[in-house]
Amino acid sequence: MCYYVAIQKWLLEGKGTSLTSKGLQMNDDLRNLSLSGHVGFDSLPDQLVNKSTSQGFCFNILCVGETGIGKSTLMDTLFNTKFESEPATHNEPGVRLKARSYELQESNVRLKLTIVDTVGFGDQINKDDSYKPIVEYIDAQFEAYLQEELKIKRSLFNYHDTRIHACLYFIAPTGHSLKSLDLVTMKKLDSKVNIIPIIAKADTIAKNELHKFKSKIMSELVSNGVQIYQFPTDEETVAEINATMSVHLPFAVVGSTEEVKIGNKMAKARQYPWGVVQVENENHCDFVKLREMLIRVNMEDLREQTHTRHYELYRRCKLEEMGFKDTDPDSKPFSLQETYEAKRNEFLGELQKKEDEMRQMFVMRVKEKEAELKEAEKDLHEKFDHLKRTHQEEKKKVEDKKKELEEELNNFQKKKAAAQLLQSQAQQAGSQQTKKDKDKKKNPASRNMPVS
Ligand code: GTP
Ligand code: MG
């Protein structure tokens, strides 16, 4: 990660023995030996340069700013190319982030550049949550890197690092002060990313107003405790330029990819009815300063700060959240292995406790259910007995009734038989009488004959 800085420092301090003497300051036990001939380890910096060059570099820029503030134009101007971008509408329901990666090459150096855009930033009526998707995006990139780091089989050397190295915060050229959205967003981001504030479309603001606007912004950032990226001044080669450039923050920039003829040269500029604003003219705007600071002088420092400061903070918080510590409660060093064991035991203990609780609960529920079932069984038995009794009574009643009816039937049959007998006797008697009457009619003399 910090190969380049190491190389720069090494080259600065001179190769060979001077480095050994520096080592001596750190450890008095080391003896300084002089070599009687060329060994070859002085090629180490070159080896590092070659290795880094062949691997290529990653650089990721996050552009935070309102819709139409000039983010895409500035990126095109900075990298002298035309990145694909389509203008956002002003009716996005929320803020979302759009990342696009490109492979760029300059001389023999390959750069994998990712530009992340905030789409719909500042367009909502309620802007309370506007910063959230940005924070989430930054954290997601840290998390992805952490997960890669924690893998058993890591491949960090060819890992596409998407962590944000620089956040260009586009301030609207109002000439007044920062909006609360700007302050809130920068405050939420300052511990996660290197913020470089810039005043966008600086050609729309007068020179004296710009000066006041810049100092107003800086004082507001200080009074609200917003930490912006500090250009490093601890390195001799860049200390001077970085110190002088810091004074010009926030950079007032103008973007344009249009070439205009100025004198006998073509230059990037914006043309107005009253004149021309040259992007690369330091009297017109701070574009050159921004390019110097962001790309030509501090690109590696931005990458290094991202890894050693912002990612380190994320990693520490995340590991602490997971229960990992470097020291035990008595401030004694605590190894990862021990932490893991302690955490594992704690987890197993909790698991056991939960298991016991669940078992007790289960037994209790079973007992409750058993009692409920017994009660239900008793009720059922009672109901069954009652039904049995009722059934027997009913049966007895039916049988009595049956007997009664049978008796009635017998009586009826007897009566019927007697009636039938009487009827047949009556019929017989009737027919005999009819016969006598017929005989009398046939033999009237016999009618007066005395009955013998
Ligand atoms: P979105 O992606 O839609 O959010 O817009 P953006 O922030 O990418 O802005 P973009 O670069 O598309 O520019 C929007 C308009 O502003 C275009 O008409 C640009 O020509 C103009 N513009 C860009 N930079 C400047 C500048 O420095 N000054 C002035 N005056 N206009 C600019
Ligand atoms: Mg754009």
CSV table of C-alpha atoms and ligand atoms in Angstrom, one decimal:
chain,number,residue,atom,x,y,z
A,1,MET,CA,0.0,0.0,0.0
A,2,CYS,CA,2.7,2.5,1.0
A,3,TYR,CA,5.4,1.2,-1.4
A,4,TYR,CA,5.6,4.5,-3.2
A,5,VAL,CA,6.1,6.6,0.0
A,6,ALA,CA,8.6,4.2,1.2
A,7,ILE,CA,10.5,4.4,-2.1
A,8,GLN,CA,10.3,8.2,-2.1
A,9,LYS,CA,11.6,8.3,1.5
A,10,TRP,CA,14.3,5.9,0.7
A,11,LEU,CA,15.5,7.7,-2.4
A,12,LEU,CA,15.4,11.0,-0.4
A,13,GLU,CA,17.6,9.6,2.4
A,14,GLY,CA,20.0,8.1,-0.1
A,15,LYS,CA,20.6,4.4,-0.8
A,16,GLY,CA,22.8,2.0,1.2
A,17,THR,CA,24.6,2.8,4.4
A,18,SER,CA,22.7,5.9,5.4
A,19,LEU,CA,19.7,3.7,5.8
A,20,THR,CA,21.7,1.3,8.0
A,21,SER,CA,22.7,4.2,10.2
A,22,LYS,CA,19.0,5.2,10.5
A,23,GLY,CA,18.3,1.6,11.6
A,24,LEU,CA,21.0,2.1,14.2
A,25,GLN,CA,19.1,4.9,15.9
A,26,MET,CA,16.2,2.5,16.3
A,27,ASN,CA,18.2,-0.4,17.7
A,28,ASP,CA,21.5,0.2,19.4
A,29,ASP,CA,22.4,-3.5,19.2
A,30,LEU,CA,22.7,-3.3,15.5
A,31,ARG,CA,26.3,-2.9,14.3
A,32,ASN,CA,27.1,-0.7,11.3
A,33,LEU,CA,29.2,-2.6,8.8
A,34,SER,CA,30.7,-1.3,5.7
A,35,LEU,CA,30.6,-3.4,2.5
A,36,SER,CA,33.8,-4.1,0.7
A,37,GLY,CA,32.1,-4.6,-2.6
A,38,HIS,CA,28.7,-4.1,-4.4
A,39,VAL,CA,26.1,-6.6,-3.2
A,40,GLY,CA,23.1,-5.4,-5.1
A,41,PHE,CA,20.4,-4.7,-2.5
A,42,ASP,CA,20.5,-1.1,-3.5
A,43,SER,CA,18.2,-2.2,-6.4
A,44,LEU,CA,15.4,-2.9,-3.9
A,45,PRO,CA,13.6,0.5,-4.5
A,46,ASP,CA,13.7,-0.2,-8.2
A,47,GLN,CA,12.3,-3.6,-7.7
A,48,LEU,CA,9.5,-2.1,-5.7
A,49,VAL,CA,8.8,0.5,-8.4
A,50,ASN,CA,8.8,-2.2,-11.1
A,51,LYS,CA,6.5,-4.4,-9.1
A,52,SER,CA,4.0,-1.6,-8.3
A,53,THR,CA,4.1,-0.4,-11.9
A,54,SER,CA,3.3,-3.8,-13.3
A,55,GLN,CA,0.5,-4.3,-10.8
A,56,GLY,CA,-1.1,-1.0,-11.6
A,57,PHE,CA,-2.9,1.3,-9.2
A,58,CYS,CA,-6.4,1.9,-8.0
A,59,PHE,CA,-7.8,5.3,-7.3
A,60,ASN,CA,-11.4,6.0,-6.3
A,61,ILE,CA,-13.0,9.4,-6.2
A,62,LEU,CA,-16.4,10.2,-4.7
A,63,CYS,CA,-18.1,13.4,-6.0
A,64,VAL,CA,-20.6,14.7,-3.5
A,65,GLY,CA,-22.7,17.6,-4.8
A,66,GLU,CA,-26.1,18.8,-5.9
A,67,THR,CA,-27.5,17.8,-9.3
A,68,GLY,CA,-26.0,19.9,-12.1
A,69,ILE,CA,-23.3,21.5,-9.9
A,70,GLY,CA,-20.6,20.4,-12.4
A,71,LYS,CA,-19.3,17.1,-11.1
A,72,SER,CA,-19.1,15.2,-14.4
A,73,THR,CA,-17.6,18.2,-16.2
A,74,LEU,CA,-14.9,18.6,-13.5
A,75,MET,CA,-14.0,14.9,-13.7
A,76,ASP,CA,-13.7,15.1,-17.5
A,77,THR,CA,-11.5,18.2,-17.2
A,78,LEU,CA,-9.3,16.7,-14.5
A,79,PHE,CA,-8.5,13.5,-16.4
A,80,ASN,CA,-8.5,15.1,-19.8
A,81,THR,CA,-11.0,12.6,-21.2
A,82,LYS,CA,-14.7,12.1,-21.6
A,83,PHE,CA,-16.2,9.8,-19.1
A,84,GLU,CA,-19.6,8.4,-19.8
A,85,SER,CA,-22.2,10.3,-17.8
A,86,GLU,CA,-25.8,11.2,-18.2
A,87,PRO,CA,-27.4,14.2,-16.4
A,88,ALA,CA,-29.6,13.3,-13.5
A,89,THR,CA,-33.2,14.6,-13.2
A,90,HIS,CA,-34.2,16.7,-10.2
A,91,ASN,CA,-37.0,14.3,-9.2
A,92,GLU,CA,-35.1,11.4,-7.7
A,93,PRO,CA,-37.0,10.1,-4.6
A,94,GLY,CA,-33.7,9.8,-2.7
A,95,VAL,CA,-30.0,9.9,-3.0
A,96,ARG,CA,-28.3,7.0,-4.7
A,97,LEU,CA,-24.7,6.3,-5.6
A,98,LYS,CA,-23.5,5.4,-9.0
A,99,ALA,CA,-20.0,4.0,-9.5
A,100,ARG,CA,-18.2,3.6,-12.8
A,101,SER,CA,-14.7,2.2,-13.3
A,102,TYR,CA,-12.2,3.0,-16.0
A,103,GLU,CA,-8.7,1.8,-17.0
A,104,LEU,CA,-6.5,4.7,-17.8
A,105,GLN,CA,-2.8,4.7,-18.8
A,106,GLU,CA,-0.2,7.4,-18.7
A,107,SER,CA,3.3,6.5,-19.8
A,108,ASN,CA,3.7,2.9,-18.5
A,109,VAL,CA,1.5,3.5,-15.4
A,110,ARG,CA,-1.9,1.9,-15.4
A,111,LEU,CA,-4.6,3.4,-13.2
A,112,LYS,CA,-7.9,1.8,-12.4
A,113,LEU,CA,-10.0,4.8,-11.7
A,114,THR,CA,-13.5,4.6,-10.1
A,115,ILE,CA,-15.7,7.7,-10.1
A,116,VAL,CA,-18.6,7.5,-7.7
A,117,ASP,CA,-21.4,10.1,-8.2
A,118,THR,CA,-24.2,11.1,-5.8
A,119,VAL,CA,-27.3,11.1,-7.9
A,120,GLY,CA,-30.2,13.2,-6.6
A,121,PHE,CA,-28.2,14.8,-3.8
A,122,GLY,CA,-30.0,17.9,-2.5
A,123,ASP,CA,-33.1,17.4,-4.6
A,124,GLN,CA,-35.5,16.1,-1.9
A,125,ILE,CA,-37.7,18.3,0.3
A,126,ASN,CA,-36.7,16.5,3.4
A,127,LYS,CA,-32.9,16.2,3.3
A,128,ASP,CA,-32.4,14.7,6.7
A,129,ASP,CA,-31.3,11.3,5.4
A,130,SER,CA,-29.3,12.5,2.4
A,131,TYR,CA,-26.0,11.6,3.9
A,132,LYS,CA,-27.0,8.0,4.8
A,133,PRO,CA,-26.6,6.3,1.4
A,134,ILE,CA,-23.1,7.9,1.1
A,135,VAL,CA,-22.0,6.7,4.5
A,136,GLU,CA,-23.4,3.2,3.7
A,137,TYR,CA,-21.6,3.1,0.4
A,138,ILE,CA,-18.3,4.0,2.0
A,139,ASP,CA,-18.8,1.5,4.8
A,140,ALA,CA,-19.8,-1.2,2.3
A,141,GLN,CA,-16.4,-0.8,0.5
A,142,PHE,CA,-14.5,-1.0,3.8
A,143,GLU,CA,-16.5,-4.1,4.7
A,144,ALA,CA,-15.8,-5.8,1.4
A,145,TYR,CA,-12.0,-5.2,1.9
A,146,LEU,CA,-12.2,-6.4,5.5
A,147,GLN,CA,-14.0,-9.6,4.4
A,148,GLU,CA,-11.3,-10.2,1.9
A,149,GLU,CA,-8.7,-9.6,4.6
A,150,LEU,CA,-10.4,-12.1,6.9
A,151,LYS,CA,-10.6,-14.8,4.3
A,152,ILE,CA,-8.4,-17.9,4.8
A,153,LYS,CA,-7.4,-17.7,1.1
A,154,ARG,CA,-6.8,-14.0,0.6
A,155,SER,CA,-6.0,-12.4,-2.8
A,156,LEU,CA,-5.4,-8.8,-1.8
A,157,PHE,CA,-2.7,-8.3,-4.3
A,158,ASN,CA,-5.1,-8.5,-7.3
A,159,TYR,CA,-8.2,-7.4,-5.3
A,160,HIS,CA,-10.1,-4.5,-6.9
A,161,ASP,CA,-10.0,-2.0,-4.1
A,162,THR,CA,-13.1,0.1,-4.2
A,163,ARG,CA,-12.5,2.1,-1.0
A,164,ILE,CA,-12.9,5.8,-1.5
A,165,HIS,CA,-9.6,7.6,-1.5
A,166,ALA,CA,-10.8,11.1,-2.0
A,167,CYS,CA,-14.1,12.8,-1.6
A,168,LEU,CA,-14.6,16.0,-3.6
A,169,TYR,CA,-17.3,18.0,-1.9
A,170,PHE,CA,-18.9,20.4,-4.3
A,171,ILE,CA,-20.0,23.6,-2.6
A,172,ALA,CA,-22.5,25.8,-4.4
A,173,PRO,CA,-21.1,29.2,-5.3
A,174,THR,CA,-23.7,31.1,-3.3
A,175,GLY,CA,-21.1,33.6,-1.8
A,176,HIS,CA,-23.0,33.3,1.5
A,177,SER,CA,-22.2,30.3,3.8
A,178,LEU,CA,-22.4,26.6,3.8
A,179,LYS,CA,-25.8,25.0,3.8
A,180,SER,CA,-26.8,22.9,6.7
A,181,LEU,CA,-26.9,19.9,4.3
A,182,ASP,CA,-23.2,20.5,3.5
A,183,LEU,CA,-22.2,20.7,7.1
A,184,VAL,CA,-24.2,17.6,8.2
A,185,THR,CA,-22.9,15.5,5.3
A,186,MET,CA,-19.2,16.6,5.7
A,187,LYS,CA,-19.5,15.9,9.5
A,188,LYS,CA,-20.8,12.4,8.9
A,189,LEU,CA,-18.1,11.6,6.3
A,190,ASP,CA,-15.0,13.2,7.9
A,191,SER,CA,-14.0,10.1,9.9
A,192,LYS,CA,-14.5,7.8,6.9
A,193,VAL,CA,-13.0,9.6,3.9
A,194,ASN,CA,-10.5,12.3,2.9
A,195,ILE,CA,-12.7,15.3,2.2
A,196,ILE,CA,-11.4,18.0,-0.2
A,197,PRO,CA,-13.9,20.8,-0.3
A,198,ILE,CA,-14.2,22.7,-3.6
A,199,ILE,CA,-16.3,25.7,-4.7
A,200,ALA,CA,-18.0,24.6,-7.9
A,201,LYS,CA,-18.7,26.9,-10.9
A,202,ALA,CA,-16.4,29.5,-9.4
A,203,ASP,CA,-16.7,31.6,-12.5
A,204,THR,CA,-20.1,32.7,-11.3
A,205,ILE,CA,-18.7,34.5,-8.2
A,206,ALA,CA,-16.8,37.8,-8.0
A,207,LYS,CA,-13.1,37.8,-6.9
A,208,ASN,CA,-13.6,39.8,-3.7
A,209,GLU,CA,-16.7,37.8,-2.8
A,210,LEU,CA,-14.8,34.6,-3.4
A,211,HIS,CA,-12.1,35.5,-1.0
A,212,LYS,CA,-14.7,36.2,1.8
A,213,PHE,CA,-16.6,33.1,0.9
A,214,LYS,CA,-13.6,30.9,1.2
A,215,SER,CA,-12.7,32.2,4.7
A,216,LYS,CA,-16.3,32.0,5.8
A,217,ILE,CA,-16.4,28.3,4.7
A,218,MET,CA,-13.2,27.5,6.4
A,219,SER,CA,-14.3,29.1,9.7
A,220,GLU,CA,-17.6,27.3,9.5
A,221,LEU,CA,-15.9,24.0,9.0
A,222,VAL,CA,-13.6,24.7,12.0
A,223,SER,CA,-16.4,25.9,14.3
A,224,ASN,CA,-18.4,22.8,13.4
A,225,GLY,CA,-15.5,20.5,14.0
A,226,VAL,CA,-15.4,19.1,10.4
A,227,GLN,CA,-12.0,17.5,9.7
A,228,ILE,CA,-11.1,17.9,6.0
A,229,TYR,CA,-8.1,16.3,4.4
A,230,GLN,CA,-4.8,17.9,5.4
A,231,PHE,CA,-2.1,18.0,2.7
A,232,PRO,CA,0.9,16.3,4.3
A,233,THR,CA,3.7,18.5,5.3
A,234,ASP,CA,6.0,15.9,7.0
A,235,GLU,CA,7.7,15.0,3.8
A,236,GLU,CA,10.4,17.4,2.6
A,237,THR,CA,9.7,17.1,-1.2
A,238,VAL,CA,6.0,18.0,-0.8
A,239,ALA,CA,6.0,20.0,2.4
A,240,GLU,CA,6.4,23.4,0.8
A,241,ILE,CA,3.9,23.0,-2.0
A,242,ASN,CA,1.3,21.4,0.3
A,243,ALA,CA,1.7,24.2,2.9
A,244,THR,CA,1.2,26.9,0.3
A,245,MET,CA,-1.7,25.1,-1.3
A,246,SER,CA,-3.6,24.6,2.0
A,247,VAL,CA,-4.0,28.3,2.2
A,248,HIS,CA,-6.2,28.3,-0.9
A,249,LEU,CA,-8.7,25.8,0.4
A,250,PRO,CA,-11.5,25.3,-0.5
A,251,PHE,CA,-10.4,25.4,-4.2
A,252,ALA,CA,-12.6,27.5,-6.4
A,253,VAL,CA,-12.8,25.5,-9.6
A,254,VAL,CA,-14.2,25.9,-13.1
A,255,GLY,CA,-14.7,22.9,-15.4
A,256,SER,CA,-14.9,22.7,-19.1
A,257,THR,CA,-13.7,20.3,-21.8
A,258,GLU,CA,-14.3,22.9,-24.6
A,259,GLU,CA,-11.1,24.1,-26.3
A,260,VAL,CA,-10.9,27.8,-27.1
A,261,LYS,CA,-8.2,29.6,-29.1
A,262,ILE,CA,-6.3,31.9,-26.8
A,263,GLY,CA,-3.5,33.8,-28.6
A,264,ASN,CA,-2.0,31.1,-30.7
A,265,LYS,CA,-2.8,28.2,-28.4
A,266,MET,CA,-5.8,26.1,-27.7
A,267,ALA,CA,-6.9,26.0,-24.0
A,268,LYS,CA,-9.8,24.6,-22.0
A,269,ALA,CA,-12.1,27.5,-21.2
A,270,ARG,CA,-15.7,28.7,-20.8
A,271,GLN,CA,-16.7,31.5,-23.2
A,272,TYR,CA,-19.1,34.2,-22.2
A,273,PRO,CA,-20.4,37.3,-24.1
A,274,TRP,CA,-18.1,39.4,-21.9
A,275,GLY,CA,-15.0,37.2,-21.9
A,276,VAL,CA,-13.3,33.9,-21.5
A,277,VAL,CA,-12.6,31.9,-18.3
A,278,GLN,CA,-9.5,29.7,-18.7
A,279,VAL,CA,-9.7,26.6,-16.7
A,280,GLU,CA,-5.9,26.2,-16.4
A,281,ASN,CA,-5.2,29.9,-15.7
A,282,GLU,CA,-4.4,30.3,-12.0
A,283,ASN,CA,-5.6,33.9,-12.1
A,284,HIS,CA,-9.0,32.7,-13.2
A,285,CYS,CA,-9.6,29.7,-10.9
A,286,ASP,CA,-8.0,27.1,-8.7
A,287,PHE,CA,-8.4,24.2,-11.1
A,288,VAL,CA,-4.6,23.7,-11.5
A,289,LYS,CA,-4.1,23.7,-7.7
A,290,LEU,CA,-6.8,21.0,-7.3
A,291,ARG,CA,-5.2,18.9,-10.0
A,292,GLU,CA,-1.8,19.3,-8.4
A,293,MET,CA,-3.0,18.4,-5.0
A,294,LEU,CA,-5.3,15.6,-5.9
A,295,ILE,CA,-3.4,13.9,-8.7
A,296,ARG,CA,0.2,15.0,-9.1
A,297,VAL,CA,1.4,15.4,-5.5
A,298,ASN,CA,-0.9,13.6,-3.0
A,299,MET,CA,-2.5,10.7,-4.8
A,300,GLU,CA,-0.4,8.2,-3.0
A,301,ASP,CA,-0.9,10.0,0.4
A,302,LEU,CA,-4.7,9.9,-0.2
A,303,ARG,CA,-4.5,6.1,-0.8
A,304,GLU,CA,-2.3,5.6,2.2
A,305,GLN,CA,-4.5,7.8,4.5
A,306,THR,CA,-7.5,5.8,3.4
A,307,HIS,CA,-5.8,2.6,4.4
A,308,THR,CA,-4.0,3.6,7.5
A,309,ARG,CA,-6.5,6.0,9.0
A,310,HIS,CA,-10.0,5.6,7.7
A,311,TYR,CA,-10.0,1.9,7.0
A,312,GLU,CA,-8.0,1.2,10.2
A,313,LEU,CA,-10.7,3.0,12.2
A,314,TYR,CA,-13.5,1.1,10.5
A,315,ARG,CA,-11.6,-2.2,11.0
A,316,ARG,CA,-11.0,-1.5,14.7
A,317,CYS,CA,-14.6,-0.6,15.4
A,318,LYS,CA,-15.8,-3.6,13.5
A,319,LEU,CA,-13.5,-6.0,15.3
A,320,GLU,CA,-14.3,-4.5,18.7
A,321,GLU,CA,-18.0,-4.8,17.9
A,322,MET,CA,-17.3,-8.5,17.2
A,323,GLY,CA,-15.7,-8.7,20.7
A,324,PHE,CA,-12.0,-8.7,19.7
A,325,LYS,CA,-9.6,-6.8,21.9
A,326,ASP,CA,-5.8,-6.3,21.9
A,327,THR,CA,-5.6,-6.3,25.8
A,328,ASP,CA,-7.5,-8.0,28.6
A,329,PRO,CA,-9.1,-6.0,31.4
A,330,ASP,CA,-5.7,-5.8,33.2
A,331,SER,CA,-4.2,-4.2,30.1
A,332,LYS,CA,-2.2,-7.3,29.3
A,333,PRO,CA,-1.8,-8.2,25.7
A,334,PHE,CA,-4.5,-10.5,24.5
A,335,SER,CA,-3.9,-12.6,21.4
A,336,LEU,CA,-6.5,-13.2,18.7
A,337,GLN,CA,-6.4,-16.9,19.6
A,338,GLU,CA,-7.2,-16.2,23.3
A,339,THR,CA,-10.0,-13.7,22.3
A,340,TYR,CA,-11.4,-16.3,20.0
A,341,GLU,CA,-11.3,-19.0,22.7
A,342,ALA,CA,-12.8,-16.6,25.3
A,343,LYS,CA,-15.5,-15.6,22.9
A,344,ARG,CA,-16.1,-19.2,21.9
A,345,ASN,CA,-16.4,-20.3,25.6
A,346,GLU,CA,-18.7,-17.4,26.3
A,347,PHE,CA,-20.8,-18.4,23.3
A,348,LEU,CA,-20.9,-22.0,24.3
A,349,GLY,CA,-21.9,-21.0,27.9
A,350,GLU,CA,-24.7,-18.9,26.6
A,351,LEU,CA,-25.8,-21.7,24.3
A,352,GLN,CA,-25.8,-24.1,27.2
A,353,LYS,CA,-27.8,-21.7,29.3
A,354,LYS,CA,-30.3,-21.2,26.5
A,355,GLU,CA,-30.6,-25.0,26.0
A,356,ASP,CA,-31.3,-25.5,29.8
A,357,GLU,CA,-33.9,-22.8,29.8
A,358,MET,CA,-35.5,-24.3,26.8
A,359,ARG,CA,-35.5,-27.7,28.3
A,360,GLN,CA,-37.0,-26.5,31.5
A,361,MET,CA,-39.6,-24.6,29.6
A,362,PHE,CA,-40.3,-27.7,27.5
A,363,VAL,CA,-40.8,-29.9,30.6
A,364,MET,CA,-43.1,-27.3,32.2
A,365,ARG,CA,-45.1,-27.1,29.0
A,366,VAL,CA,-45.3,-30.9,28.8
A,367,LYS,CA,-46.5,-31.0,32.4
A,368,GLU,CA,-49.1,-28.3,31.8
A,369,LYS,CA,-50.3,-30.1,28.7
A,370,GLU,CA,-50.4,-33.4,30.6
A,371,ALA,CA,-52.6,-31.9,33.4
A,372,GLU,CA,-54.8,-30.3,30.7
A,373,LEU,CA,-55.2,-33.7,29.0
A,374,LYS,CA,-56.0,-35.4,32.3
A,375,GLU,CA,-58.6,-32.9,33.1
A,376,ALA,CA,-60.1,-33.3,29.6
A,377,GLU,CA,-60.0,-37.1,30.0
A,378,LYS,CA,-61.9,-36.9,33.4
A,379,ASP,CA,-64.5,-34.7,31.8
A,380,LEU,CA,-64.9,-37.1,29.0
A,381,HIS,CA,-65.3,-40.0,31.4
A,382,GLU,CA,-68.0,-38.1,33.3
A,383,LYS,CA,-69.8,-37.3,30.2
A,384,PHE,CA,-69.6,-40.9,29.0
A,385,ASP,CA,-71.0,-42.2,32.3
A,386,HIS,CA,-73.8,-39.7,32.2
A,387,LEU,CA,-74.6,-40.6,28.6
A,388,LYS,CA,-74.5,-44.3,29.6
A,389,ARG,CA,-76.9,-43.8,32.4
A,390,THR,CA,-79.2,-41.7,30.3
A,391,HIS,CA,-79.0,-44.4,27.6
A,392,GLN,CA,-79.9,-47.1,30.1
A,393,GLU,CA,-82.8,-45.2,31.5
A,394,GLU,CA,-84.1,-44.4,28.0
A,395,LYS,CA,-83.6,-48.1,27.1
A,396,LYS,CA,-85.6,-49.2,30.1
A,397,LYS,CA,-88.4,-46.7,29.3
A,398,VAL,CA,-88.5,-48.0,25.7
A,399,GLU,CA,-88.7,-51.6,26.9
A,400,ASP,CA,-91.5,-50.8,29.3
A,401,LYS,CA,-93.3,-49.0,26.6
A,402,LYS,CA,-92.7,-52.0,24.3
A,403,LYS,CA,-94.2,-54.3,26.9
A,404,GLU,CA,-97.2,-52.1,27.4
A,405,LEU,CA,-97.7,-51.9,23.7
A,406,GLU,CA,-97.3,-55.7,23.3
A,407,GLU,CA,-100.0,-56.2,26.0
A,408,GLU,CA,-102.2,-53.7,24.3
A,409,LEU,CA,-101.6,-55.6,21.1
A,410,ASN,CA,-102.5,-58.9,22.7
A,411,ASN,CA,-105.6,-57.5,24.1
A,412,PHE,CA,-106.5,-56.0,20.8
A,413,GLN,CA,-105.8,-59.3,19.1
A,414,LYS,CA,-108.0,-61.2,21.6
A,415,LYS,CA,-110.8,-58.6,21.2
A,416,LYS,CA,-110.4,-58.8,17.4
A,417,ALA,CA,-110.7,-62.6,17.5
A,418,ALA,CA,-113.8,-62.4,19.7
A,419,ALA,CA,-115.3,-59.8,17.5
A,420,GLN,CA,-114.5,-61.9,14.4
A,421,LEU,CA,-116.2,-64.9,16.1
A,422,LEU,CA,-119.2,-62.9,17.0
A,423,GLN,CA,-119.3,-61.5,13.6
A,424,SER,CA,-119.1,-65.0,11.9
A,425,GLN,CA,-121.8,-66.3,14.3
A,426,ALA,CA,-124.0,-63.4,13.5
A,427,GLN,CA,-123.4,-64.0,9.8
A,428,GLN,CA,-124.3,-67.7,10.2
A,429,ALA,CA,-127.4,-66.9,12.1
A,430,GLY,CA,-128.3,-64.3,9.5
A,431,SER,CA,-127.9,-66.7,6.6
A,432,GLN,CA,-130.0,-69.4,8.4
A,433,GLN,CA,-132.8,-66.8,8.9
A,434,THR,CA,-132.6,-65.8,5.3
A,435,LYS,CA,-132.9,-69.4,4.2
A,436,LYS,CA,-136.0,-69.9,6.4
A,437,ASP,CA,-137.5,-66.8,5.0
A,438,LYS,CA,-137.0,-68.0,1.4
A,439,ASP,CA,-138.5,-71.4,2.2
A,440,LYS,CA,-141.5,-69.7,3.7
A,441,LYS,CA,-142.0,-67.7,0.5
A,442,LYS,CA,-141.7,-70.8,-1.6
A,443,ASN,CA,-144.2,-72.8,0.7
A,444,PRO,CA,-146.7,-70.4,2.2
A,445,ALA,CA,-148.7,-73.4,3.9
A,446,SER,CA,-145.9,-74.2,5.9
A,447,ARG,CA,-146.2,-70.7,7.2
A,448,ASN,CA,-149.3,-71.6,9.2
A,449,MET,CA,-148.1,-75.0,10.2
A,450,PRO,CA,-147.5,-75.3,13.8
A,451,VAL,CA,-144.1,-75.7,14.8
A,452,SER,CA,-143.5,-79.3,15.8
B,1,GTP,P1,-25.6,15.7,-12.6
B,1,GTP,O1,-24.7,14.5,-13.0
B,1,GTP,O2,-26.8,15.8,-13.5
B,1,GTP,O3,-25.9,15.8,-11.2
B,1,GTP,O4,-24.8,17.0,-13.0
B,1,GTP,P2,-23.3,17.3,-12.8
B,1,GTP,O5,-23.1,17.7,-11.4
B,1,GTP,O6,-22.5,16.2,-13.3
B,1,GTP,O7,-23.1,18.6,-13.7
B,1,GTP,P3,-22.5,18.6,-15.1
B,1,GTP,O8,-21.1,18.5,-15.2
B,1,GTP,O9,-23.4,17.8,-16.0
B,1,GTP,O10,-22.8,20.2,-15.5
B,1,GTP,C1,-24.1,20.7,-15.5
B,1,GTP,C2,-24.1,22.0,-16.2
B,1,GTP,O11,-23.2,22.9,-15.6
B,1,GTP,C3,-23.6,21.9,-17.6
B,1,GTP,O12,-24.3,22.8,-18.4
B,1,GTP,C4,-22.1,22.4,-17.6
B,1,GTP,O13,-21.7,23.0,-18.8
B,1,GTP,C5,-22.2,23.4,-16.5
B,1,GTP,N1,-20.9,23.6,-15.8
B,1,GTP,C6,-20.1,22.6,-15.5
B,1,GTP,N2,-19.0,23.2,-14.9
B,1,GTP,C7,-19.2,24.5,-14.8
B,1,GTP,C8,-18.5,25.6,-14.3
B,1,GTP,O14,-17.4,25.4,-13.8
B,1,GTP,N3,-19.0,26.8,-14.5
B,1,GTP,C9,-20.2,27.1,-15.1
B,1,GTP,N4,-20.6,28.3,-15.2
B,1,GTP,N5,-20.9,26.0,-15.5
B,1,GTP,C10,-20.4,24.8,-15.4
B,2,MG,MG,-23.0,14.2,-13.7
